[in-house]
Amino acid sequence: MAIKAPCSLLMLLGIVFLASICVSSRSDQDQENPFIFNSNRFQTLFENENGHIRLLQRFDKRSKIFENLQNYRLLEYHSKPHTLFLPQHNDADFILVVVSGKAILTVLNPNNRNSFNLERGDTIKLPAGTLGYLANRDDNKDLRVLDLAIPVNRPGQFQSFSLSESENQQSFLSGFSKNILEAAFNSNYEEIERVLIEENEQEPQHRRGLRKDERRQQSQEANVIVKVSREQIEELSKNAKSSSRRSESSESEPINLRNQKPIYSNKFGNFFEITPEKNPQLKDLDILVNYAEIREGSLLLPHFNSRATVIVAVEEGKGEFELVGQRNENQQEQREYEEDEQQQERSQQVQRYRARLSPGDVYVIPAGHPIVVTASSDLSLLGFGINAENNQRNFLAGEEDNVISQIERPVKEVAFPGSAQDVESLLKNQRQSYFANAQPQQREREEGRSQRQREPISSILGAF
Amino acid sequence: MAIKAPCSLLMLLGIVFLASICVSSRSDQDQENPFIFNSNRFQTLFENENGHIRLLQRFDKRSKIFENLQNYRLLEYHSKPHTLFLPQHNDADFILVVVSGKAILTVLNPNNRNSFNLERGDTIKLPAGTLGYLANRDDNKDLRVLDLAIPVNRPGQFQSFSLSESENQQSFLSGFSKNILEAAFNSNYEEIERVLIEENEQEPQHRRGLRKDERRQQSQEANVIVKVSREQIEELSKNAKSSSRRSESSESEPINLRNQKPIYSNKFGNFFEITPEKNPQLKDLDILVNYAEIREGSLLLPHFNSRATVIVAVEEGKGEFELVGQRNENQQEQREYEEDEQQQERSQQVQRYRARLSPGDVYVIPAGHPIVVTASSDLSLLGFGINAENNQRNFLAGEEDNVISQIERPVKEVAFPGSAQDVESLLKNQRQSYFANAQPQQREREEGRSQRQREPISSILGAF
Amino acid sequence: MAIKAPCSLLMLLGIVFLASICVSSRSDQDQENPFIFNSNRFQTLFENENGHIRLLQRFDKRSKIFENLQNYRLLEYHSKPHTLFLPQHNDADFILVVVSGKAILTVLNPNNRNSFNLERGDTIKLPAGTLGYLANRDDNKDLRVLDLAIPVNRPGQFQSFSLSESENQQSFLSGFSKNILEAAFNSNYEEIERVLIEENEQEPQHRRGLRKDERRQQSQEANVIVKVSREQIEELSKNAKSSSRRSESSESEPINLRNQKPIYSNKFGNFFEITPEKNPQLKDLDILVNYAEIREGSLLLPHFNSRATVIVAVEEGKGEFELVGQRNENQQEQREYEEDEQQQERSQQVQRYRARLSPGDVYVIPAGHPIVVTASSDLSLLGFGINAENNQRNFLAGEEDNVISQIERPVKEVAFPGSAQDVESLLKNQRQSYFANAQPQQREREEGRSQRQREPISSILGAF
C-alpha cells in the first residue's frame, strides 16, 4: 500500500501535465491569427511615475510557426522629460530605435565613454554586457524607444544587471559578500554600503545619520527611472555626439533611419531602410531596420520579403494588413506528434490573415508571405528584419520592382487564365509604384461604392 | 464525480500520447539501419500526367542521430518533354542539380530576369523567396532534378507560394480581398479575376463568356506542371545562358559538376566535387556538391569525411555500401530520458551498416564515419554535403591520400598487431587510389572464390 | 480484457516517465549552485595503468541555464611518461591545452603529417575528423591535457574512431566485411587480420603461430594508451616543431598561452588570453582561451564578461568564487510549462552563488554575470570562452578598466546613495588593478580581524 500513494501523486502530476498541454492548445485556437500581437501582449516589467518598460510576449510561445524567432524579443521603453534610466547592463544585444522624443545614450567601456544625442529615427546597437544609461533630454516631450533584444545566455530570455539599488531591483554589487567588497574596494563595508549600496530597511536606527532623509528621498527617486535636473541633463549633453548624417554608419555611432534617402517614395508614402550589407553594426546580427510612412487612404502595394522575417511595430496611426499564408499554418501545432508530418505539406490552400492596426500593435511577416498594408489615418511602421542579408522585396503590383511583370510572355499565357496581352494590359493599370491610393478614383467613378461592402467570408479577422 | 470524466479523458489522452511514443520507437527498431532511405521514403507532393514532385522523409524524424540535419530536405522533380513548372516561390533556399534531361530555369528579380539553359550536372542555387519557373526544353527526354532545400521560416518545413491557380494549389493572389486587389491593380475585381485568377466552380453561369471553354481547357492544363508548345520553349530559350565552363562560378550562374576536372579519377571511377571554398553560391550555405561514377565491379575505397555529413542519392546503377558506426548509435533514442546519458559514450563497439543501393535510394554518411561503396553495375551517385567548409576526405586504403600510410613507424609498431614493416608492405599491395577493383584478380588467382561466401553474422542488412 | 493489459503497461510507462521527471527535478534542487561542477562530475571514459580519459557531465543536463552550452564538452586526458595515445579520430573539433608535462602531438592529413612538441600552456586546435596521436615525451612527469570538444554530428555527443583494436575499443577497420577489406587492401583477409586487426579470442588455436605470445603481450599493452620506449619517443620527436613564440599564431601550429604578454599583471596575479580576433584557429569556433594565476591571499577583482560565457577549470591551488546572478535563475526549470513565462523576468532579486575551488573543479561564468575569485593558495585557472568575439571584460573595482569610474558625475549622484564625490573618493581607495590583496593591510590595521567571521546567511554554499 505504501507504493500506492506516490503512484497516485505521480498520476495526478501526469494529469496536470497533460491538462496544461490541452489548455494551452485550446487557448491558441481561440486566436486564429497568429501574426498579430495586439498591444495588450506587452507585459510591464517596470513602471513608476517617471516611465515604464514593457516586453512583448515571446514569439515562439505564441505559435510554433515562429520557432525561428525564439531568440528575439521586443521591448518598449517610455520615460517622462528630464528623467534618467539608471546604469545597467543586460545579457542581450540590443538594437535601439528612438520612436519619439530626444535622448542621451551613454555607453561605458573599460577605458572610455561615449555619449550620443539621439532623436526620432536614430538607431544604434548596444552590444550585450555594455554598461549604459539613457536620459530623456527634452524639456516637454516623452521619450519612446523600441528595442529588439537578442539574448546571449539563454534562448529568448535575458536579465538586467543594475548597478543601483532600488525597490524594484537590487544592485548587483550587493550580491557580493562583505569581505569580498571590502577587499575589492579596499575600504570598510560600512563605507561601501553608505556610498554605493542603498541601506535596507532592517538596518538599525542608530546607523542612520544626518543623511538619512536625503537618502530616503533619493531612495524613492532611485527607482530604475529617476528624475534629474535640467542642469544635470545639460552636463550630460556636453560631450554627446549626434547621429551620423552619412548613409554608411560607423561601428558604434547611431544612424538615423529617416535621414537616409527613402528606398521607396511617392505622394502616398515613404519607405526607409538600413540593411546589414551597408551597416557594420547590423552585420553580425544579420538584422535590417526599416521605417514606413503610409499616408491616410493609401496602401503599401502587395509584396513579399524573399528571406527576411520582419517584426513590425505600429508607431502612429490606424490601418489594416492582409497577409497571405497557407491554410494549415496555424493548425500545424496540433499535429506535432503525428507520424505523417508531411501530409501537411500537401494541401496548398491559401489563407488570408487580416488585422486592424493601432499604435502599439505588433505584427510579424514571415519570409515569402505576401502582404498589403492600408492606412485609414497616417500610419508609421517600424520594422526589425531577421535573417536580413541579401533580402529582396518583391512587389506583386505597381510599375517598378514588380516581379510579375518580369514573367515572360509564353509563361504568362499558361500561368494565368487571361491571355498574356490581357495580363500585361492589366498590370499597366497601376501607374504607381510601392505605394498607391487605397481607393483609386478611376475605379470609383466607373463602378461606384457598392463593391466595397462585399467582404469575403472566409477571412480571419484576427484583431477584431 | 464531475471531476472524474475529464480526468478519464485526460488519462486517455495521456495513454494515447504514451502509446504514440511506444509505437514510433518500435517501428524504428524494425529498421535497424538508419543510414539508408529507400526510394519509398519519398512522399509525392504533387503528381499529374506531366510530372511529379516528391519529398524525402525528414532526416531527424527517421533517427535522432540526424538531429543536425533537421533543416535539410531532399526533393525530386520529374517532368515530361515540353512542360513547364509554373511560377512559384518557396520559403527555402534550394541547391538544384539536373540529374537528367535539359531544362530552362528562369529566375525573376524585381528589376531583371535571368534564364539559364541547364543540362545534366548543372548546379545552381535558387535563393529563398525567388520567383521562378522551370521548363523541360528537350523534345524527347524526361527532366529529372534533385534539390536540397534549406527552409528559412521553420526548421525542416517549407511552403510553396504559387502565382497560378490550379486544382492543387491556389494562387496566392486569391488570398487578398477584393477591394485590396482592386486598389493594388487599380482595376475592377471582375477584370482581375478574369485575367489573373482562375474562376472557381461556384461562379454563376452567366459570368462565363466566350473565353470559358478556352479557360476550362487551360484549367485542366494549369495544374502546377503544364504542357507547353515547342514554339513557347523556343521563345523561352532565346535569352537563356548556358552554364559556365570555368571552375570558379559566379554568384548566380550555374556551374556544371561534370565539366570540372575530377578530383579523383582512374579506370574504376571518377569523382567530381564543388566546394564552398571555390563556389560563392555554396559558401553562405556551407554546402558541397559531389558526383561519383563507380564502374561495374569497382569500389570507392574506404574513407571518411572529416567534418561534412553527406546526403547521397543514387542516380543510376546498383551497388552496396558498408558504413562503420558505433554499436549504440541506433539505440540512443530509447535512452534519452535516462540520467546517465554518458554511459553510452563508454562502450566503443564497432557496428557495420550495410545496404543494397538502387536508383532513387538515398543514404547519409555522417562526418567521421568510414564508408565503402561497391558497384554491381555502373553506379552514379549525387551527394550534398552539409558543414562542408574545410572538409577533408581521408582514405584508409590506396596509394594516395591514405592517412594510414602517414602514421610514423614507431606508432605503426604499437598500434597494429603486425610489425611496422608488415603494415607498410600490406599497404603497398593496393596500387590504385580512390577507386579500385572490387574483385582483384591477384587475390582471385591465389585463393579462388570460396571466401566470398563467408558472411559476418553480426552485420545489419538494412535494405535487404 | 485483452486491451487492459497493454493499457496498464502503458500507464506504468507513463508513471515511470513522470517519475523520472520528478526525480530529476528534485535532484537538481539538492544542488542549488548550478555554476560549480566538482571534479566528481567527470566520468571516466577509459582508464588503464598508463592513463585515463575523463569527460565532464553535459552542461545542459546539469541546468537549463546552460542550454546554449549544449554543444560544448570538457575532456581531461592524463598519461604516464613514455606512453602513447593510439591513433584515432573524433566527430568533434577539439581545442587542446597542455596543463602539465610534455607531449608530442601528431596530426595526419591525406598527404602530409605534422608533429608538434607541446609543453605547458600550448594550445592547438585539432579539427574534427583529424587522425592523430599523442605521446607523453617526458621521462618523469605525467602529461595532463584539457580539451574543449565541439561535436559536429550530434549536439553534445561525439564518438571516437580508433584505428587500433583493443579491449576497450574495436578498430573501425574491423567494421568492414572480409571481402571489402580484401578488395580495399588487395590482400587476403588472413594477412589483413594478422597485420592490421587484432585477433579475437574465438579464433581457433591452430591459427596462432610463433607470433602469438608477442601479439598477446601487445594486446595487453594495446589498450588505447600504451607504453612506448625512449627510442620510440626520440624517433617521434625528430620532426616535431615547437610552439610559435609569436603572438599571432598560424592556422595550424600551437600557440603558447603563457608565452604571450599577460593582458593583466601585477604582484597579485597574471592573466593571459588568446582571442579569436588574433588567432585564426579559434576564429571559426568563436572561442577564447585564457589562463589566470592568482597568488595566495589575492583576488581577481570583481568583473564581468560582456558577451562570452567562460568555462573555467582549476588546474592547481585552492580558492573560492562568488558569482552574482538572479534569484530565480535556478528555479526557472520548474516553470517551463507555465503560461506566464514572463513573470520570472519581473523579480530582479540578486543571488550570490559561492563555491570553494580545488584542482579538477570546473565552474561556468555566464556572460554578464559579475564574479570575484579569491586564492587561499596559489591558484591556476584555465578558461575556455564561448561566443568570444568582441568580448570585453568590465571591471567593477580597481584603478584601470573600471567601468564604474566611467560613469559621469551627475549620474553617480543619482545612481548611488553617496554623493558623486563620495563615490569617486571610495573608488580611489583601490590602487591596484585586476588583481589585489584579498586581505588588504589598511583595513586590517583599522578594524582587526573580527569582521571576517561575519558570513551572510542567504548565500548558497554550492560546493561545501
PDB file of C-alpha atoms in Angstrom, chain B residues 227-350:
ATOM      1  CA  LYS B 227       2.252  21.262 -71.322  1.00  0.00           C
ATOM      2  CA  VAL B 228       3.779  23.987 -73.483  1.00  0.00           C
ATOM      3  CA  SER B 229       4.346  24.104 -77.243  1.00  0.00           C
ATOM      4  CA  ARG B 230       7.700  23.754 -78.993  1.00  0.00           C
ATOM      5  CA  GLU B 231       7.338  27.420 -80.041  1.00  0.00           C
ATOM      6  CA  GLN B 232       6.898  28.525 -76.443  1.00  0.00           C
ATOM      7  CA  ILE B 233      10.005  26.544 -75.429  1.00  0.00           C
ATOM      8  CA  GLU B 234      11.949  28.164 -78.253  1.00  0.00           C
ATOM      9  CA  GLU B 235      10.863  31.601 -77.132  1.00  0.00           C
ATOM     10  CA  LEU B 236      11.957  30.832 -73.575  1.00  0.00           C
ATOM     11  CA  SER B 237      15.336  29.558 -74.861  1.00  0.00           C
ATOM     12  CA  LYS B 238      16.173  32.781 -76.654  1.00  0.00           C
ATOM     13  CA  ASN B 239      17.761  34.657 -73.810  1.00  0.00           C
ATOM     14  CA  ALA B 240      18.864  31.688 -71.742  1.00  0.00           C
ATOM     15  CA  LYS B 241      22.551  31.467 -70.839  1.00  0.00           C
ATOM     16  CA  SER B 242      24.417  28.207 -70.520  1.00  0.00           C
ATOM     17  CA  SER B 243      26.445  27.077 -67.544  1.00  0.00           C
ATOM     18  CA  SER B 244      29.898  28.419 -67.034  1.00  0.00           C
ATOM     19  CA  ARG B 245      32.781  26.235 -68.119  1.00  0.00           C
ATOM     20  CA  ARG B 246      35.125  27.922 -65.699  1.00  0.00           C
ATOM     21  CA  SER B 247      35.771  26.164 -62.446  1.00  0.00           C
ATOM     22  CA  GLU B 248      35.128  29.301 -60.415  1.00  0.00           C
ATOM     23  CA  SER B 249      31.486  30.021 -60.854  1.00  0.00           C
ATOM     24  CA  SER B 250      29.797  33.366 -60.374  1.00  0.00           C
ATOM     25  CA  GLU B 251      27.361  34.425 -57.674  1.00  0.00           C
ATOM     26  CA  SER B 252      24.287  33.332 -59.601  1.00  0.00           C
ATOM     27  CA  GLU B 253      25.163  31.343 -62.713  1.00  0.00           C
ATOM     28  CA  PRO B 254      25.001  27.560 -62.822  1.00  0.00           C
ATOM     29  CA  ILE B 255      28.168  25.527 -62.617  1.00  0.00           C
ATOM     30  CA  ASN B 256      28.477  22.084 -64.112  1.00  0.00           C
ATOM     31  CA  LEU B 257      29.648  19.361 -61.732  1.00  0.00           C
ATOM     32  CA  ARG B 258      30.844  17.083 -64.525  1.00  0.00           C
ATOM     33  CA  ASN B 259      32.676  19.709 -66.546  1.00  0.00           C
ATOM     34  CA  GLN B 260      35.102  20.192 -63.683  1.00  0.00           C
ATOM     35  CA  LYS B 261      38.330  18.242 -63.560  1.00  0.00           C
ATOM     36  CA  PRO B 262      37.550  15.196 -61.401  1.00  0.00           C
ATOM     37  CA  ILE B 263      39.329  15.316 -58.044  1.00  0.00           C
ATOM     38  CA  TYR B 264      39.770  11.530 -58.137  1.00  0.00           C
ATOM     39  CA  SER B 265      39.859   9.543 -61.370  1.00  0.00           C
ATOM     40  CA  ASN B 266      41.080   6.223 -62.711  1.00  0.00           C
ATOM     41  CA  LYS B 267      39.704   3.404 -64.841  1.00  0.00           C
ATOM     42  CA  PHE B 268      37.459   2.282 -61.990  1.00  0.00           C
ATOM     43  CA  GLY B 269      35.689   5.569 -61.412  1.00  0.00           C
ATOM     44  CA  ASN B 270      35.520   9.367 -61.311  1.00  0.00           C
ATOM     45  CA  PHE B 271      34.755  11.795 -58.525  1.00  0.00           C
ATOM     46  CA  PHE B 272      33.712  15.408 -59.126  1.00  0.00           C
ATOM     47  CA  GLU B 273      33.211  17.975 -56.396  1.00  0.00           C
ATOM     48  CA  ILE B 274      32.204  21.634 -55.975  1.00  0.00           C
ATOM     49  CA  THR B 275      33.201  23.014 -52.578  1.00  0.00           C
ATOM     50  CA  PRO B 276      32.051  26.154 -50.752  1.00  0.00           C
ATOM     51  CA  GLU B 277      35.638  27.428 -50.722  1.00  0.00           C
ATOM     52  CA  LYS B 278      35.598  27.749 -54.508  1.00  0.00           C
ATOM     53  CA  ASN B 279      31.954  28.493 -55.157  1.00  0.00           C
ATOM     54  CA  PRO B 280      30.369  31.690 -53.857  1.00  0.00           C
ATOM     55  CA  GLN B 281      26.846  30.270 -54.262  1.00  0.00           C
ATOM     56  CA  LEU B 282      27.577  27.441 -51.854  1.00  0.00           C
ATOM     57  CA  LYS B 283      29.634  29.478 -49.405  1.00  0.00           C
ATOM     58  CA  ASP B 284      26.963  31.011 -47.198  1.00  0.00           C
ATOM     59  CA  LEU B 285      25.005  27.751 -47.067  1.00  0.00           C
ATOM     60  CA  ASP B 286      28.256  25.841 -46.296  1.00  0.00           C
ATOM     61  CA  ILE B 287      27.293  23.087 -48.768  1.00  0.00           C
ATOM     62  CA  LEU B 288      29.369  20.932 -51.093  1.00  0.00           C
ATOM     63  CA  VAL B 289      28.001  19.015 -54.058  1.00  0.00           C
ATOM     64  CA  ASN B 290      29.731  15.980 -55.484  1.00  0.00           C
ATOM     65  CA  TYR B 291      29.184  13.356 -58.115  1.00  0.00           C
ATOM     66  CA  ALA B 292      30.742   9.899 -58.174  1.00  0.00           C
ATOM     67  CA  GLU B 293      30.769   7.399 -61.007  1.00  0.00           C
ATOM     68  CA  ILE B 294      31.830   3.899 -59.949  1.00  0.00           C
ATOM     69  CA  ARG B 295      32.292   1.394 -62.754  1.00  0.00           C
ATOM     70  CA  GLU B 296      30.652  -2.027 -62.551  1.00  0.00           C
ATOM     71  CA  GLY B 297      32.736  -4.351 -60.387  1.00  0.00           C
ATOM     72  CA  SER B 298      34.665  -1.489 -58.780  1.00  0.00           C
ATOM     73  CA  LEU B 299      34.619   0.173 -55.380  1.00  0.00           C
ATOM     74  CA  LEU B 300      35.210   3.579 -53.883  1.00  0.00           C
ATOM     75  CA  LEU B 301      37.983   2.801 -51.389  1.00  0.00           C
ATOM     76  CA  PRO B 302      37.289   3.077 -47.635  1.00  0.00           C
ATOM     77  CA  HIS B 303      37.402   6.706 -46.492  1.00  0.00           C
ATOM     78  CA  PHE B 304      35.718   9.166 -44.185  1.00  0.00           C
ATOM     79  CA  ASN B 305      34.791  12.845 -44.411  1.00  0.00           C
ATOM     80  CA  SER B 306      36.498  14.832 -41.690  1.00  0.00           C
ATOM     81  CA  ARG B 307      33.618  17.217 -40.955  1.00  0.00           C
ATOM     82  CA  ALA B 308      30.949  17.104 -43.659  1.00  0.00           C
ATOM     83  CA  THR B 309      27.856  14.935 -43.446  1.00  0.00           C
ATOM     84  CA  VAL B 310      26.927  13.869 -46.957  1.00  0.00           C
ATOM     85  CA  ILE B 311      23.435  13.025 -48.237  1.00  0.00           C
ATOM     86  CA  VAL B 312      23.857  10.777 -51.285  1.00  0.00           C
ATOM     87  CA  ALA B 313      21.200   9.972 -53.874  1.00  0.00           C
ATOM     88  CA  VAL B 314      21.609   7.022 -56.253  1.00  0.00           C
ATOM     89  CA  GLU B 315      21.082   8.306 -59.791  1.00  0.00           C
ATOM     90  CA  GLU B 316      21.748   5.168 -61.768  1.00  0.00           C
ATOM     91  CA  GLY B 317      23.019   1.638 -61.295  1.00  0.00           C
ATOM     92  CA  LYS B 318      23.165  -0.842 -58.471  1.00  0.00           C
ATOM     93  CA  GLY B 319      25.583  -1.436 -55.666  1.00  0.00           C
ATOM     94  CA  GLU B 320      26.058  -1.609 -51.949  1.00  0.00           C
ATOM     95  CA  PHE B 321      27.571   0.435 -49.156  1.00  0.00           C
ATOM     96  CA  GLU B 322      29.220  -0.554 -45.911  1.00  0.00           C
ATOM     97  CA  LEU B 323      29.357   2.161 -43.274  1.00  0.00           C
ATOM     98  CA  VAL B 324      31.093   1.800 -39.921  1.00  0.00           C
ATOM     99  CA  GLY B 325      29.465   3.338 -36.870  1.00  0.00           C
ATOM    100  CA  GLN B 326      29.226   2.632 -33.167  1.00  0.00           C
ATOM    101  CA  ARG B 327      27.043  -0.168 -31.900  1.00  0.00           C
ATOM    102  CA  ASN B 328      24.849   2.069 -29.780  1.00  0.00           C
ATOM    103  CA  GLU B 329      24.256   4.724 -32.404  1.00  0.00           C
ATOM    104  CA  ASN B 330      20.842   3.443 -33.317  1.00  0.00           C
ATOM    105  CA  GLN B 331      19.768   2.644 -29.780  1.00  0.00           C
ATOM    106  CA  GLN B 332      20.472   6.004 -28.225  1.00  0.00           C
ATOM    107  CA  GLU B 333      16.936   7.137 -28.893  1.00  0.00           C
ATOM    108  CA  GLN B 334      15.454   4.805 -26.324  1.00  0.00           C
ATOM    109  CA  ARG B 335      17.675   6.195 -23.634  1.00  0.00           C
ATOM    110  CA  GLU B 336      17.059   9.857 -23.870  1.00  0.00           C
ATOM    111  CA  TYR B 337      15.266  10.124 -20.551  1.00  0.00           C
ATOM    112  CA  GLU B 338      17.970   8.262 -18.702  1.00  0.00           C
ATOM    113  CA  GLU B 339      20.038  10.176 -16.226  1.00  0.00           C
ATOM    114  CA  ASP B 340      23.353   8.593 -17.069  1.00  0.00           C
ATOM    115  CA  GLU B 341      23.488   9.776 -20.629  1.00  0.00           C
ATOM    116  CA  GLN B 342      27.213   9.392 -20.675  1.00  0.00           C
ATOM    117  CA  GLN B 343      27.219   5.646 -20.289  1.00  0.00           C
ATOM    118  CA  GLN B 344      26.522   5.375 -23.975  1.00  0.00           C
ATOM    119  CA  GLU B 345      29.818   7.031 -24.688  1.00  0.00           C
ATOM    120  CA  ARG B 346      31.758   4.306 -22.924  1.00  0.00           C
ATOM    121  CA  SER B 347      31.033   1.258 -24.999  1.00  0.00           C
ATOM    122  CA  GLN B 348      33.039   1.592 -28.158  1.00  0.00           C
ATOM    123  CA  GLN B 349      31.725  -1.388 -30.098  1.00  0.00           C
ATOM    124  CA  VAL B 350      32.035  -1.031 -33.821  1.00  0.00           C
TER     125      VAL B 350
END
